[in-house]
mmCIF file of C-alpha atoms in Angstrom:
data_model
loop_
_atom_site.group_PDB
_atom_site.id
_atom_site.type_symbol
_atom_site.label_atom_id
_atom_site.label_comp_id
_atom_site.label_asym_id
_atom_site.label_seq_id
_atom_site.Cartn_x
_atom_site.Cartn_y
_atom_site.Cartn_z
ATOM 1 C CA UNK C 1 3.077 0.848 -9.426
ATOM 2 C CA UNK C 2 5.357 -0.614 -6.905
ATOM 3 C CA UNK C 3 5.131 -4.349 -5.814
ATOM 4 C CA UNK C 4 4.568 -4.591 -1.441
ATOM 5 C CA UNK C 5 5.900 -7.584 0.193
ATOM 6 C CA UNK C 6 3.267 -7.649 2.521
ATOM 7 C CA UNK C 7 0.525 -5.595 1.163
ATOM 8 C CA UNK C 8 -2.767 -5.465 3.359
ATOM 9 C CA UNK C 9 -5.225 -6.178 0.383
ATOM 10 C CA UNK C 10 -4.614 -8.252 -2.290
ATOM 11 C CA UNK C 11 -7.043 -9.440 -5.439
ATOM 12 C CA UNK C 12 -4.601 -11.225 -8.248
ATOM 13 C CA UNK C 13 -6.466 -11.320 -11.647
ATOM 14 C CA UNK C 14 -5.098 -13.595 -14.351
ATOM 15 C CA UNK C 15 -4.669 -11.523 -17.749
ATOM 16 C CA UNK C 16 -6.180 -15.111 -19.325
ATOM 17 C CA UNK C 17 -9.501 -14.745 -17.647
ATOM 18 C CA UNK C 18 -9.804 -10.851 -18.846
ATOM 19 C CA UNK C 19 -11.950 -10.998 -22.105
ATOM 20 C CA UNK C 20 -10.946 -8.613 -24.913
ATOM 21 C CA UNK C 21 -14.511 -7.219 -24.803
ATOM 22 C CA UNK C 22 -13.878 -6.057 -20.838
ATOM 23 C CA UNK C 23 -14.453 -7.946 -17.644
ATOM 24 C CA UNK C 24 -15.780 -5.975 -14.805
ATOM 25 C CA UNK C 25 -14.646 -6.292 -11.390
ATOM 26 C CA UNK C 26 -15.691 -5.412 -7.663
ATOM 27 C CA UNK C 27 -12.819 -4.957 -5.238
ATOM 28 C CA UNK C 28 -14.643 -4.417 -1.755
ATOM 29 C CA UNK C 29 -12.105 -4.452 1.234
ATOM 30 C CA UNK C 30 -13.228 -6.913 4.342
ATOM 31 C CA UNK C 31 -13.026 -5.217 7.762
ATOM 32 C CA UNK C 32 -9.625 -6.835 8.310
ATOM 33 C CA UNK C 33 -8.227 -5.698 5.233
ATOM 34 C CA UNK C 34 -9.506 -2.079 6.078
ATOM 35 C CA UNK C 35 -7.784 -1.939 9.614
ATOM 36 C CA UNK C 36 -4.661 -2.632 7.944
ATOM 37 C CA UNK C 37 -4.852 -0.004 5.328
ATOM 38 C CA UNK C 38 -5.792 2.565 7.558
ATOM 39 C CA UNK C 39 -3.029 1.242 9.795
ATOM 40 C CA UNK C 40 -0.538 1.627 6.713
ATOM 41 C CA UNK C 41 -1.814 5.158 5.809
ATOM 42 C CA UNK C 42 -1.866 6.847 9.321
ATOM 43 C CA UNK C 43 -5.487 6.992 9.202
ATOM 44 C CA UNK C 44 -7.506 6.834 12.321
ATOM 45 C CA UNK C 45 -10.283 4.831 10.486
ATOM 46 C CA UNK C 46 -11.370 3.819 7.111
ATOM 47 C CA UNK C 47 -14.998 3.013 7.000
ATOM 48 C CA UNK C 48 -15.313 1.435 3.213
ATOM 49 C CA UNK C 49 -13.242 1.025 0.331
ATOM 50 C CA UNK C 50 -14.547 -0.196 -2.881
ATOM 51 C CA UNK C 51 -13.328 -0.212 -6.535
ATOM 52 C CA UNK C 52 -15.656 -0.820 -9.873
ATOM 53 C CA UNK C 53 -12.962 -1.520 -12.529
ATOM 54 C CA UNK C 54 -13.206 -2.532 -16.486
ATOM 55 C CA UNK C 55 -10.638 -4.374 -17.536
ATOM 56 C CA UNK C 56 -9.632 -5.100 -21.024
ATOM 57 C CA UNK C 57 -7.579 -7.062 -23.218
ATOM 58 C CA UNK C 58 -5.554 -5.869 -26.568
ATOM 59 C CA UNK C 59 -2.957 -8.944 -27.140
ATOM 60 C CA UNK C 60 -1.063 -9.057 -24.598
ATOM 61 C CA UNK C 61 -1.579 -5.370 -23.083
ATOM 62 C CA UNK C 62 -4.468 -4.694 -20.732
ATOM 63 C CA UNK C 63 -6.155 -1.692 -19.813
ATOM 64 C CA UNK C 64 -7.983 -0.635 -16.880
ATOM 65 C CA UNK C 65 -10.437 2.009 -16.380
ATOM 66 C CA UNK C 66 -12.725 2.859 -13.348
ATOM 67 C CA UNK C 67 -13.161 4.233 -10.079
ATOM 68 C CA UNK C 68 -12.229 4.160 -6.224
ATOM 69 C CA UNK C 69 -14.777 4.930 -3.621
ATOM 70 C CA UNK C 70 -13.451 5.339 -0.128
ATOM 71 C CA UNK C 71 -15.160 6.707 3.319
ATOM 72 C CA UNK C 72 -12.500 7.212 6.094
ATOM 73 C CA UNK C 73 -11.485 9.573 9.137
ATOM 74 C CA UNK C 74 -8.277 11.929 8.609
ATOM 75 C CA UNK C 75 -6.764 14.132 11.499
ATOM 76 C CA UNK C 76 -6.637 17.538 11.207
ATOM 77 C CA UNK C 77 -3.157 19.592 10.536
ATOM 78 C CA UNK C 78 -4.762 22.008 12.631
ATOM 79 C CA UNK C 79 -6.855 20.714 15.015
ATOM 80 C CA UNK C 80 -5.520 17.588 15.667
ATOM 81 C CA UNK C 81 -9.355 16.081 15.286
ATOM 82 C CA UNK C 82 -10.193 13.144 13.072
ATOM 83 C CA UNK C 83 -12.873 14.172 10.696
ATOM 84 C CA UNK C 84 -15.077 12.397 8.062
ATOM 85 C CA UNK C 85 -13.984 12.136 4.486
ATOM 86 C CA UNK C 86 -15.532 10.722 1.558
ATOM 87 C CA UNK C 87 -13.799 10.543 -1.623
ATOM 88 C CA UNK C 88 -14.422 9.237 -5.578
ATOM 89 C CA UNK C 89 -11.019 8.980 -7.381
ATOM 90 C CA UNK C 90 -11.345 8.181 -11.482
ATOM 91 C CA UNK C 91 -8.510 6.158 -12.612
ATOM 92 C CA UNK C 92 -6.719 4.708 -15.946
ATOM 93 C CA UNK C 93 -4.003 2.275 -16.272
ATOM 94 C CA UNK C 94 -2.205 0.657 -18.911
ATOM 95 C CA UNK C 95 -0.302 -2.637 -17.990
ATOM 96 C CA UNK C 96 2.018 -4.659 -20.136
ATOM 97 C CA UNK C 97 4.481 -8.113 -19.794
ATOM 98 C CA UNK C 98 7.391 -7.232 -17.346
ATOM 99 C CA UNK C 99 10.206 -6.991 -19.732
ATOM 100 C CA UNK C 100 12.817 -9.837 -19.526
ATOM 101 C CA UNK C 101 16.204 -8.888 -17.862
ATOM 102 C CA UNK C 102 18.817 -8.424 -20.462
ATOM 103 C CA UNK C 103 21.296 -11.069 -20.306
ATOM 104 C CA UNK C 104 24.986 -9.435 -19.008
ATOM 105 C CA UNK C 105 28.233 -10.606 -21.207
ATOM 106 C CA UNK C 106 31.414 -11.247 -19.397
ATOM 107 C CA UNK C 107 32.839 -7.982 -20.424
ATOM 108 C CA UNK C 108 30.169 -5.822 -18.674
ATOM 109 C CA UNK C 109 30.738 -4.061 -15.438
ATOM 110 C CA UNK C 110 29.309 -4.831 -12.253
ATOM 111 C CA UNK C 111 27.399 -1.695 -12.115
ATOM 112 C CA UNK C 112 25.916 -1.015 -16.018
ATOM 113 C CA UNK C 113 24.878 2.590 -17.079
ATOM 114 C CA UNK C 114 21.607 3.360 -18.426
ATOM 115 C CA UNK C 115 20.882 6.276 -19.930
ATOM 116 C CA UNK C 116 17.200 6.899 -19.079
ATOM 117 C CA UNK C 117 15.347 10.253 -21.213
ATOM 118 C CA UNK C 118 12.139 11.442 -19.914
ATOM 119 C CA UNK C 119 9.594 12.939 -21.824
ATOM 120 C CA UNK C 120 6.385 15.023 -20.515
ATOM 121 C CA UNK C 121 4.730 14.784 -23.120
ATOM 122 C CA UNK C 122 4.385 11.325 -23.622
ATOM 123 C CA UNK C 123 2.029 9.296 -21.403
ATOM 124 C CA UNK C 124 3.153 7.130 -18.661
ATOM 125 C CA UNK C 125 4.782 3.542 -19.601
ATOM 126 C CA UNK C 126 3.119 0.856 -18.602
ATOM 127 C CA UNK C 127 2.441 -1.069 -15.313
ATOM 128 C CA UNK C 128 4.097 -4.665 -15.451
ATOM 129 C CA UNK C 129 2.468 -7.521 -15.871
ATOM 130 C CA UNK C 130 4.151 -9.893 -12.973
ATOM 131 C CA UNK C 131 3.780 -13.887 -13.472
ATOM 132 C CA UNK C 132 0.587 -13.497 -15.576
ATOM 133 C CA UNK C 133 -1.364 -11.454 -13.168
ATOM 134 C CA UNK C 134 -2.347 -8.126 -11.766
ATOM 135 C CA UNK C 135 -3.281 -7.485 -8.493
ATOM 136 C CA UNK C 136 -6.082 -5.278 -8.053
ATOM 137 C CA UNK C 137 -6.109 -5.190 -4.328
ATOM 138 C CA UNK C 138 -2.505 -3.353 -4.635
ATOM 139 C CA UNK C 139 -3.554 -0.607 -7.454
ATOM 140 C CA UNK C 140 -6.679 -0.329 -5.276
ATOM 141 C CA UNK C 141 -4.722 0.615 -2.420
ATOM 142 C CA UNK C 142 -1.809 2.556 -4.417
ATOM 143 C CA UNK C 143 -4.405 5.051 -5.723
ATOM 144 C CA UNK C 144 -6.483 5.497 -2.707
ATOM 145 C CA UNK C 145 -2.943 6.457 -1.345
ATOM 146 C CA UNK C 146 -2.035 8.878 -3.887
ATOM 147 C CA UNK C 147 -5.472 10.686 -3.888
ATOM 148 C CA UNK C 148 -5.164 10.869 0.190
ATOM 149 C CA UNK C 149 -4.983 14.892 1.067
ATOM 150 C CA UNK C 150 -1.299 15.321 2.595
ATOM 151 C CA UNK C 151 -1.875 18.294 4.871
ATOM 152 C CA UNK C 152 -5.967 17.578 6.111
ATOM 153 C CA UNK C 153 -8.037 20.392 7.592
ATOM 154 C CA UNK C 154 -11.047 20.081 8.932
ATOM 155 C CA UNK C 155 -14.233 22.260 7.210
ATOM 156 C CA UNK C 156 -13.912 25.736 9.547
ATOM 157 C CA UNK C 157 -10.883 24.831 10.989
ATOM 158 C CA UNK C 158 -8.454 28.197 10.491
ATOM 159 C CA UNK C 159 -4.947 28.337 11.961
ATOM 160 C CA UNK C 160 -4.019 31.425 14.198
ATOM 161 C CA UNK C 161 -0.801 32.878 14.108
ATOM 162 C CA UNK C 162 0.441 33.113 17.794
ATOM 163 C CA UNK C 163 1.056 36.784 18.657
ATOM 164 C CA UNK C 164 4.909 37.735 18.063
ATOM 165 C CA UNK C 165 7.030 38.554 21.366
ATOM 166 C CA UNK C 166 8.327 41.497 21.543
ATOM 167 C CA UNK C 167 12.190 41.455 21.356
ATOM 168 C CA UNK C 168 14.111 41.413 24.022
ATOM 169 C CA UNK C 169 15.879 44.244 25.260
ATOM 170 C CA UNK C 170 19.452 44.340 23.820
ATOM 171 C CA UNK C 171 22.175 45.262 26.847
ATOM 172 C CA UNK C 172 23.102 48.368 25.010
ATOM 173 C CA UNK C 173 19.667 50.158 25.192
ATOM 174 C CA UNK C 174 19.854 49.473 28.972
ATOM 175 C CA UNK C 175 23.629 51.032 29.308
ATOM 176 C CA UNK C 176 21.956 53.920 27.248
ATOM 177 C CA UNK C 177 19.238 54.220 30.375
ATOM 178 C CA UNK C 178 21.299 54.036 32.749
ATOM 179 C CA UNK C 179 23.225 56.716 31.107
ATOM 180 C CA UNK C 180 20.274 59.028 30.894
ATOM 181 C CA UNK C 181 19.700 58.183 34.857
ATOM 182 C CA UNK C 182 16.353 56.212 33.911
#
């Protein structure tokens, strides 16, 4: 998850008030909050947005588990018609303490190599931690984001190929008519 600078929703949770056993939490967005997400996801409107999370504590690692509910308008790739959509998207997250920059020594370069490996097998690293807390309003809206249908089509809407053109005539089948006295 990426921080935004100026993210339309925001709900910071401390990691100290998460109990180990879970804490649940409600993330509804106000009417405000809602033009401005379907503002900053080219959506014509979003109607409700609401998250039921479980959060829980293992030292200093937290995970989250629960769901996004969202009802909003999309336009149609096709159509060019907004058209209701309701969606339920499941989610898991792992977060852990932003890891401390590395101090640089006076022999280092200005532009350091890191060799990075990436496994698929392995599960995803963890979200940071920043200053303590986690904001909830910006994995709310990074989700509903990602589970957001790229190309929309509306139910019955099918595309129709335009009929091809013929090709136009080339200027050497006309010499040939002309040559035959057509």
């Amino acid at each position: 998850m990426t921080p935004q600078a100026a993210s339309p929703m925001t709900r910071p949770i401390h990691v100290d008030d998460i109990k180990m056993r879970g804490t649940r939490v409600t993330v509804q967005a106000a009417p405000a909050e809602r033009a401005g997400i379907a503002d900053l996801l080219g959506l014509p409107a979003l109607e409700s947005l609401e998250a039921r999370y479980v959060l829980a504590r293992n030292g200093e690692r937290v995970k989250l588990e629960g769901e996004i509910a969202a009802a909003f308008h999309q336009t149609c790739t096709v159509t060019l018609e907004a058209f209701p959509v309701t969606l339920t998207v499941p989610m898991s997250l792992d977060f852990a303490p932003e890891l401390p920059e590395l101090p640089r020594r006076r022999g280092d370069r200005d532009e350091a190599e890191i060799d990075i490996e990436v496994r698929l097998n392995e599960a995803d690293p963890p979200e940071p931690i920043v200053d303590g807390t986690i904001d909830l309003g910006a994995v709310t809206l990074e989700f509903l984001a990602l589970a957001l249908d790229p190309y929309p089509r509306k139910p019955g809407a099918v595309f129709a190929e335009p009929a091809p053109e013929p090709p136009p005539e080339s200027p050497f089948a006309m010499l040939a008519r002309l040559k035959r006295g057509e």
